[in-house]
Amino acid sequence: MSTRIALIGAGGKMGCRLTDNFLKCSYLVDYVEVGPRGLENLKARGVRVVAEDQAVEAADVVILAVPDVAMGEIAERVLRRMRPGSLLITLDPAAPLDGQIPHRDDVACVVAHPCHPSVFNWEPTEQAFRDFYGGISAKQAIICALMRGGEPHYELGVAIARDMYAPVSRVHRVSLEQMAMLEPALVETLAQTCMEAVKEGCDRVVAAGVPAEAVRDFALGHLRIQIAVLFGEVDGTFSDAAYKITRRARSVLFRDNWQRIFELSDIRDQVRDITTR
């Protein structure tokens, strides 16, 4: 008997990615959407929309593909109608860690998030290589956490996550708190902020008169080898001058206590900012 899934937010940014993959699978999926643009997205895919109450009450698994700021309100409404023994899947650790997912003893919860294709992925075609988000043709790893429930619930959640994020190369099991250390702390609070600063630096250099194509080629080429060296993709090292200048730069660019972003108390502040309207 096929697993019945209710996909809430099926026509949104992330929802469309999941919808496209579920259309290739054998699950019985009820697609739920209320936003005008989301409804248009589903219509373009030939997908019939089902009312939320009807979908949730019939579902073995409910997936919340909704914005973090709306997660608490929607989760509370959905959980009241979920069947005993069913599974709730969320796509991000922020709302669960912030206590936005109400507790029910008879409903399990798994959090599943994509790693996105690595910058060092080898893909056989340029089209696959350019699947930067993943979920279409480029392989990616995913991370999964069992928030509540038993091993059968976790295994079901992983199986569904493999399909909705396909193609998946491997699955990493982490705790909810560990997932939040990865996102938002590592990849958003730290990495995205640093990359935004790099892009601002590129714009500043272009504004100073350096040709934009030269800046782009120089920056992206250096970023690739820097990542390769630092993450052990190549048996190499930086020049003595490069190490010297990075030591100087740390005191200019970073506060002494910047690593507090990985402490759970700070992470809770980060996710609260994410989930607050």
Coordinates of C-alpha atoms in Angstrom, one line a residue:
M1 CA 0.0 0.0 0.0
S2 CA 1.5 3.4 -1.0
T3 CA 2.2 6.0 1.6
R4 CA -0.2 8.9 1.5
I5 CA 1.5 12.3 1.8
A6 CA 0.0 15.8 2.3
L7 CA 2.4 18.4 1.0
I8 CA 1.6 21.8 2.6
G9 CA 2.9 24.7 0.6
A10 CA 3.2 22.6 -2.6
G11 CA 3.4 25.6 -4.9
G12 CA 5.9 27.7 -3.0
K13 CA 9.7 28.1 -3.6
M14 CA 10.7 24.8 -1.9
G15 CA 7.3 23.2 -2.4
C16 CA 7.6 23.3 -6.2
R17 CA 10.9 21.5 -6.0
L18 CA 9.4 18.8 -3.9
T19 CA 6.3 18.6 -6.1
D20 CA 8.4 18.1 -9.2
N21 CA 10.1 15.1 -7.6
F22 CA 6.9 13.6 -6.1
L23 CA 5.3 13.7 -9.5
K24 CA 7.9 11.1 -10.5
C25 CA 7.2 8.8 -7.5
S26 CA 4.6 6.3 -6.5
Y27 CA 3.4 8.0 -3.4
L28 CA -0.2 9.1 -3.1
V29 CA 0.3 12.9 -2.7
D30 CA -2.3 15.5 -1.9
Y31 CA -1.0 18.9 -2.9
V32 CA -2.1 21.8 -0.6
E33 CA -1.6 25.5 -1.6
V34 CA -3.5 28.7 -0.9
G35 CA -1.3 31.5 -2.3
P36 CA -2.2 32.9 -5.7
R37 CA 1.3 32.5 -7.2
G38 CA 1.6 29.0 -5.7
L39 CA -1.7 28.0 -7.2
E40 CA -0.5 29.2 -10.6
N41 CA 2.7 27.2 -10.2
L42 CA 0.7 24.0 -9.5
K43 CA -1.7 24.7 -12.4
A44 CA 1.2 25.0 -14.8
R45 CA 2.3 21.5 -13.6
G46 CA -1.2 20.1 -14.1
V47 CA -1.5 19.4 -10.3
R48 CA -4.9 19.3 -8.6
V49 CA -5.0 21.1 -5.3
V50 CA -6.7 19.5 -2.3
A51 CA -8.1 21.3 0.8
E52 CA -5.8 21.2 3.8
D53 CA -8.2 19.5 6.2
Q54 CA -9.0 16.8 3.7
A55 CA -5.3 16.2 2.9
V56 CA -4.1 16.2 6.5
E57 CA -6.8 13.9 7.9
A58 CA -6.1 11.3 5.2
A59 CA -2.3 11.5 5.4
D60 CA 0.3 9.0 6.7
V61 CA 2.9 11.8 6.4
V62 CA 2.5 15.6 6.4
I63 CA 5.3 17.7 4.9
L64 CA 5.5 21.4 5.8
A65 CA 7.1 23.3 2.9
V66 CA 6.2 26.7 4.3
P67 CA 8.1 29.8 5.4
D68 CA 9.7 29.7 8.8
V69 CA 7.7 32.8 10.0
A70 CA 4.4 30.9 9.2
M71 CA 5.6 27.5 10.5
G72 CA 4.3 27.8 14.1
E73 CA 0.7 28.8 13.1
I74 CA 0.5 26.2 10.4
A75 CA 2.0 23.4 12.4
E76 CA -0.4 24.0 15.3
R77 CA -3.4 23.9 12.9
V78 CA -2.1 20.8 11.1
L79 CA -1.1 18.8 14.1
R80 CA -4.7 19.0 15.5
R81 CA -5.9 17.0 12.5
M82 CA -3.1 14.5 12.0
R83 CA -3.9 10.9 12.5
P84 CA -2.4 9.0 15.5
G85 CA 0.8 7.3 14.4
S86 CA 1.4 9.6 11.5
L87 CA 4.6 11.5 10.7
L88 CA 5.3 15.2 10.3
I89 CA 8.3 16.3 8.2
T90 CA 9.7 19.8 8.3
L91 CA 12.5 21.0 6.1
D92 CA 14.4 23.3 8.4
P93 CA 15.5 23.2 12.1
A94 CA 14.7 26.8 13.0
A95 CA 11.1 26.5 13.9
P96 CA 11.4 23.1 15.7
L97 CA 14.3 24.4 17.8
D98 CA 12.4 27.5 18.6
G99 CA 9.5 25.4 20.0
Q100 CA 7.2 26.2 17.1
I101 CA 6.1 22.6 16.6
P102 CA 3.5 21.6 19.2
H103 CA 4.0 18.2 20.9
R104 CA 1.7 15.3 20.3
D105 CA 2.7 11.9 21.9
D106 CA 1.1 10.0 19.0
V107 CA 2.7 12.0 16.1
A108 CA 6.3 11.7 15.1
C109 CA 8.5 14.4 13.7
V110 CA 11.5 14.2 11.4
V111 CA 13.5 17.2 10.1
A112 CA 15.2 16.7 6.7
H113 CA 17.3 19.3 5.0
P114 CA 19.4 19.3 1.8
C115 CA 23.2 19.9 1.8
H116 CA 22.9 21.2 -1.9
P117 CA 25.4 19.9 -4.4
S118 CA 29.1 20.4 -3.4
V119 CA 31.3 22.8 -5.3
F120 CA 33.4 19.7 -6.0
N121 CA 30.7 17.6 -7.4
W122 CA 31.6 15.8 -10.6
E123 CA 28.6 15.7 -12.9
P124 CA 28.6 14.2 -16.4
T125 CA 26.9 17.1 -18.1
E126 CA 26.9 20.9 -17.8
Q127 CA 23.2 20.9 -17.3
A128 CA 23.6 18.6 -14.3
F129 CA 26.5 20.7 -13.0
R130 CA 24.4 23.8 -13.2
D131 CA 21.7 22.3 -10.9
F132 CA 23.1 24.4 -8.1
Y133 CA 20.3 23.9 -5.6
G134 CA 20.0 20.2 -6.2
G135 CA 16.9 18.1 -6.5
I136 CA 16.9 17.9 -10.3
S137 CA 20.0 16.2 -11.7
A138 CA 23.0 17.0 -9.5
K139 CA 23.6 14.6 -6.6
Q140 CA 23.6 16.0 -3.1
A141 CA 23.9 14.8 0.5
I142 CA 21.1 15.4 3.0
I143 CA 20.9 15.6 6.8
C144 CA 18.1 14.2 8.8
A145 CA 17.1 14.4 12.5
L146 CA 14.5 12.5 14.5
M147 CA 12.8 15.1 16.6
R148 CA 10.3 12.7 18.2
G149 CA 9.1 9.2 17.4
G150 CA 10.7 5.8 16.9
E151 CA 13.2 4.3 14.4
P152 CA 10.5 3.2 11.9
H153 CA 9.4 6.9 11.7
Y154 CA 13.0 8.0 11.1
E155 CA 13.5 5.4 8.4
L156 CA 10.2 6.4 6.7
G157 CA 11.3 10.1 6.9
V158 CA 14.7 9.3 5.3
A159 CA 13.1 7.2 2.5
I160 CA 10.8 10.1 1.6
A161 CA 13.6 12.7 2.0
R162 CA 15.7 10.7 -0.5
D163 CA 12.9 10.9 -3.0
M164 CA 12.0 14.6 -2.5
Y165 CA 15.6 15.7 -2.6
A166 CA 16.7 13.2 -5.3
P167 CA 19.3 12.4 -6.5
V168 CA 20.8 11.9 -3.0
S169 CA 24.3 10.6 -2.6
R170 CA 24.2 9.9 1.1
V171 CA 22.3 10.7 4.3
H172 CA 23.8 12.1 7.5
R173 CA 22.0 11.6 10.7
V174 CA 22.3 14.4 13.2
S175 CA 20.4 15.7 16.2
L176 CA 18.1 18.8 15.9
E177 CA 20.7 20.9 17.8
Q178 CA 23.5 19.7 15.5
M179 CA 21.4 20.6 12.5
A180 CA 20.9 24.1 13.8
M181 CA 24.7 24.4 14.3
L182 CA 25.0 23.7 10.5
E183 CA 22.1 26.0 9.6
P184 CA 21.7 28.8 10.4
A185 CA 25.0 29.1 12.4
L186 CA 27.6 27.6 10.0
V187 CA 26.2 28.2 6.5
E188 CA 24.1 31.3 7.0
T189 CA 25.3 33.3 10.0
L190 CA 28.9 32.6 9.1
A191 CA 29.4 31.5 5.5
Q192 CA 26.7 33.5 3.8
T193 CA 27.7 36.6 5.7
C194 CA 31.3 36.2 4.7
M195 CA 30.3 35.5 1.0
E196 CA 28.2 38.7 1.0
A197 CA 31.2 40.6 2.2
V198 CA 33.3 39.0 -0.6
K199 CA 30.7 40.1 -3.1
E200 CA 30.7 43.6 -1.6
G201 CA 34.5 43.6 -1.9
C202 CA 34.2 42.7 -5.6
D203 CA 31.7 45.5 -6.2
R204 CA 34.1 47.9 -4.5
V205 CA 37.0 46.9 -6.7
V206 CA 34.8 47.2 -9.8
A207 CA 33.7 50.7 -8.7
A208 CA 37.4 51.6 -8.3
G209 CA 37.9 50.9 -12.1
V210 CA 39.0 47.3 -12.3
P211 CA 37.2 45.5 -15.2
A212 CA 34.2 43.5 -13.9
E213 CA 35.1 40.4 -15.9
A214 CA 38.6 40.5 -14.5
V215 CA 37.3 40.8 -11.0
R216 CA 34.9 37.9 -11.4
D217 CA 37.4 35.6 -12.9
F218 CA 40.1 36.5 -10.4
A219 CA 37.8 36.2 -7.3
L220 CA 36.0 32.9 -8.3
G221 CA 39.2 31.2 -9.4
H222 CA 40.9 32.1 -6.1
L223 CA 37.8 31.1 -4.1
R224 CA 37.9 27.6 -5.7
I225 CA 41.5 26.9 -4.9
Q226 CA 41.2 28.4 -1.4
I227 CA 38.2 26.1 -0.7
A228 CA 40.1 23.1 -2.2
V229 CA 43.2 23.7 0.0
L230 CA 41.3 24.4 3.2
F231 CA 38.9 21.4 2.8
G232 CA 41.5 18.9 1.7
E233 CA 40.4 18.5 -1.9
V234 CA 44.0 19.0 -3.0
D235 CA 47.4 18.3 -1.5
G236 CA 48.5 21.9 -1.5
T237 CA 49.1 24.9 0.6
F238 CA 49.0 28.7 0.3
S239 CA 52.0 31.0 -0.1
D240 CA 53.8 32.4 2.9
A241 CA 52.6 35.8 1.9
A242 CA 48.9 34.6 1.9
Y243 CA 49.2 33.1 5.4
K244 CA 50.8 36.3 6.6
I245 CA 48.1 38.6 5.3
T246 CA 45.3 36.4 6.6
R247 CA 46.7 36.6 10.1
R248 CA 46.7 40.4 9.8
A249 CA 43.2 40.4 8.4
R250 CA 41.6 38.4 11.2
S251 CA 41.9 41.2 13.7
V252 CA 40.5 43.6 11.2
L253 CA 37.5 41.6 10.1
F254 CA 36.5 39.5 13.1
R255 CA 35.7 40.1 16.7
D256 CA 37.6 38.0 19.2
N257 CA 34.4 36.2 20.3
W258 CA 32.8 35.6 16.9
Q259 CA 32.7 31.8 17.5
R260 CA 30.0 32.3 20.1
I261 CA 27.6 31.9 17.1
F262 CA 28.0 28.1 17.6
E263 CA 26.9 28.2 21.2
L264 CA 23.3 26.9 21.7
S265 CA 22.2 30.0 23.5
D266 CA 23.3 32.2 20.5
I267 CA 21.8 29.7 18.0
R268 CA 18.4 30.0 19.8
D269 CA 18.6 33.7 19.3
Q270 CA 19.4 33.2 15.6
V271 CA 16.4 30.9 15.1
R272 CA 14.1 33.2 17.0
D273 CA 15.1 36.0 14.5
I274 CA 14.3 33.6 11.7
T275 CA 10.9 32.6 13.0
T276 CA 9.7 36.0 14.0
R277 CA 7.7 38.1 11.6

